[in-house]
XYZ file of C-alpha atoms in Angstrom:
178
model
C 6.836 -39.760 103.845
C 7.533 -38.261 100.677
C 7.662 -40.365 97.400
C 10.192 -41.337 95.530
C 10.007 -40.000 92.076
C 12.133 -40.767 88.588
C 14.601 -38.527 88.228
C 14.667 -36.168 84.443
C 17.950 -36.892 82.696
C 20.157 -34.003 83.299
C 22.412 -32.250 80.245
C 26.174 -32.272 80.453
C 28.378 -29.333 80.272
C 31.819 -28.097 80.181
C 33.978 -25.444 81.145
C 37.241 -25.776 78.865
C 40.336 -23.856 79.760
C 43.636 -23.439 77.792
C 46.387 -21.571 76.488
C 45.803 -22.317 72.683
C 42.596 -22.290 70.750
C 43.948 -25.890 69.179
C 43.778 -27.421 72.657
C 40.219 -26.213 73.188
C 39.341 -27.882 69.746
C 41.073 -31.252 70.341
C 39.144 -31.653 74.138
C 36.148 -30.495 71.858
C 36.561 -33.334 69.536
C 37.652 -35.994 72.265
C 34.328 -34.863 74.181
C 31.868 -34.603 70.850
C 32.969 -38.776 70.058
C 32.434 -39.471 73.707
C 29.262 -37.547 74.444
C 27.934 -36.969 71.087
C 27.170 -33.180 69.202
C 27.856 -30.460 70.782
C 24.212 -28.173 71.113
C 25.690 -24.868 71.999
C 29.493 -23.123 72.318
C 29.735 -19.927 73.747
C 32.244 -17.682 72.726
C 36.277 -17.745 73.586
C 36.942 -15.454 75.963
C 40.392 -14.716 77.326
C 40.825 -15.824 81.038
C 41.148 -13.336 83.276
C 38.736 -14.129 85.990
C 41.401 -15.072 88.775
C 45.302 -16.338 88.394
C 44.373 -19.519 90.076
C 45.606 -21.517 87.142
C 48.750 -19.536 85.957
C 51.326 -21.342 87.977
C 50.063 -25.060 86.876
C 49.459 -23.253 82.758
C 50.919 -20.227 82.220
C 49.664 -17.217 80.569
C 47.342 -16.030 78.147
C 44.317 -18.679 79.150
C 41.470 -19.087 77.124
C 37.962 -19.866 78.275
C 34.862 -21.669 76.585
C 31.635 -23.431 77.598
C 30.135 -25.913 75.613
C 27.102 -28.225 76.337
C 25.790 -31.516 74.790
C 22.809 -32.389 72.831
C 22.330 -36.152 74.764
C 20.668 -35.757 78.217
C 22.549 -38.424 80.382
C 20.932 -40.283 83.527
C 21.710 -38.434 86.910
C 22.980 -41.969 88.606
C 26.769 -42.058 87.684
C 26.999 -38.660 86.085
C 29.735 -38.206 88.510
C 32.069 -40.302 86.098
C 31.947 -36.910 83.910
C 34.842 -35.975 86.000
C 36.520 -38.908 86.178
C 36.141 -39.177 82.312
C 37.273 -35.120 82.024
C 40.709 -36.300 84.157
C 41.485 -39.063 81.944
C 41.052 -36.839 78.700
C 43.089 -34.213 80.527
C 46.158 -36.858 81.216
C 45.443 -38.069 77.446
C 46.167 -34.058 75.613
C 49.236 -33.798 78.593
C 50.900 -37.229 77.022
C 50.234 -36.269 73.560
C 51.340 -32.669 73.627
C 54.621 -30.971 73.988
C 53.769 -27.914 76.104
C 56.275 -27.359 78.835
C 53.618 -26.295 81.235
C 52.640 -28.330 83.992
C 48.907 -29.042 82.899
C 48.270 -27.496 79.492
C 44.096 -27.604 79.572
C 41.966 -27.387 81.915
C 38.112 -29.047 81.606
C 35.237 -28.791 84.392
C 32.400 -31.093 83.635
C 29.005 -30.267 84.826
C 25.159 -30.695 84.344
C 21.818 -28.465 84.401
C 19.335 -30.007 85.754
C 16.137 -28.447 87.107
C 16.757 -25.230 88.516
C 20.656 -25.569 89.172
C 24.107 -25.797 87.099
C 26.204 -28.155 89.231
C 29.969 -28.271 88.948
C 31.745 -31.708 89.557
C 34.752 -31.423 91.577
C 37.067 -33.560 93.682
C 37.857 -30.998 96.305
C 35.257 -31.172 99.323
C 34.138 -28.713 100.365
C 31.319 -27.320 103.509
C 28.910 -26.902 100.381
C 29.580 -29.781 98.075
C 27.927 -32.773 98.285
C 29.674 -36.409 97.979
C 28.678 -38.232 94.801
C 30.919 -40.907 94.643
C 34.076 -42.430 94.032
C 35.674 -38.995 95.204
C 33.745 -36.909 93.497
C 31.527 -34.206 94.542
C 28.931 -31.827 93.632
C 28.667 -27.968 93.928
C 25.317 -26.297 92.915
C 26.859 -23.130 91.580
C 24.274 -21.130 89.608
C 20.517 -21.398 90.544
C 17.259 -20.591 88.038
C 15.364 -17.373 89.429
C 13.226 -15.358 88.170
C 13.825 -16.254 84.689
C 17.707 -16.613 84.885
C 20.122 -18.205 86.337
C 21.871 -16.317 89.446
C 25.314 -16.746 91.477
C 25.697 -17.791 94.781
C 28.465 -16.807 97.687
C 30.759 -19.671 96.162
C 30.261 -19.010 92.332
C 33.396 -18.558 90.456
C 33.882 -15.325 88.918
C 34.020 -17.029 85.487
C 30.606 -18.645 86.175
C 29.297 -14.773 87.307
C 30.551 -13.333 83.897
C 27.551 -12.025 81.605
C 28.642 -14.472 78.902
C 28.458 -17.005 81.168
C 25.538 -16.291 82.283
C 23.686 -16.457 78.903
C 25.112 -19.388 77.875
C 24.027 -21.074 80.877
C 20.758 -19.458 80.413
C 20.109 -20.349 76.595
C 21.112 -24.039 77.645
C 19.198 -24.387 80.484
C 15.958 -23.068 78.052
C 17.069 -25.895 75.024
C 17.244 -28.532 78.202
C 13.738 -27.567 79.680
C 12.800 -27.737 76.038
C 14.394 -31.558 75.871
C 12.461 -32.853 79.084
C 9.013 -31.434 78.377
C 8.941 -33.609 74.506
């Protein structure tokens, strides 16, 4: 029988995608009062990984990652999507793009060894979380990095991607060993 151990605080992230700059920096702000400062940005990078989103917010995305300097407990960090929806709903109502959904933000965590993605699409390889939420481990730590799996988006494969996820992941191992 194994035993049941504490579980670290894990570090929030998000994926944050949009047409304008200006939308990226409002979610930023609605984020930084809810979850505190913001420890690392990566660059803005034009969207071009996959036309998935054109139809639902036109043309011309951007795309930026930022994560959070507060570690939040693993039990309920599910409610980062449910929180990311609301905010979502909240730049819709308050905006006057004519697009259909004019941002786009995917909440996540790292947590030892993985980046997981919070979704509410099941999927064979996501696991239920709660209150229709679910979990995707999409990058895993190897060998000093983090590396994609079958299911990774191409936006989480992308080299910037990749060493912002990295560089986090280092200031959050950092976090948990003090």
């Amino acid at each position: 029988m194994g035993n049941v151990r504490v579980v670290q605080p894990v570090k929030p992230i998000v994926g944050i995608t949009a047409a304008q700059e200006s939308l990226i920096a409002q979610a930023r702000d609605i984020l930084t009062r809810r979850y505190g400062p913001i420890d690392r940005e990566s660059v803005v990078v034009p969207f071009t990984f996959t036309d998935y989103y054109r139809k639902s917010m036109g043309d011309g995305l951007l795309r930026q990652f930022i994560s959070f300097e507060k570690l939040l407990p693993a039990d309920g960090i599910f409610r980062l999507k449910l929180e990311s929806n609301m905010i979502e709903d909240e730049i819709k109502r308050a905006g006057t793009d004519t697009v259909d959904r004019p941002i786009n933000i995917d909440p996540g965590y790292l947590a030892n060894g993985k980046l997981v993605l919070l979704t509410t699409k099941d999927y064979a390889h996501r696991l239920y979380l709660g209150e229709g939420i679910h979990g995707q481990v999409t990058l895993v730590w190897r060998d000093g990095a983090f590396r994609p799996l079958e299911w990774t988006y191409p936006d989480y494969q992308a080299e910037f991607s990749i060493a912002f996820f990295n560089d986090a992941y280092e200031r959050y191992r950092r976090q948990i060993s003090n």
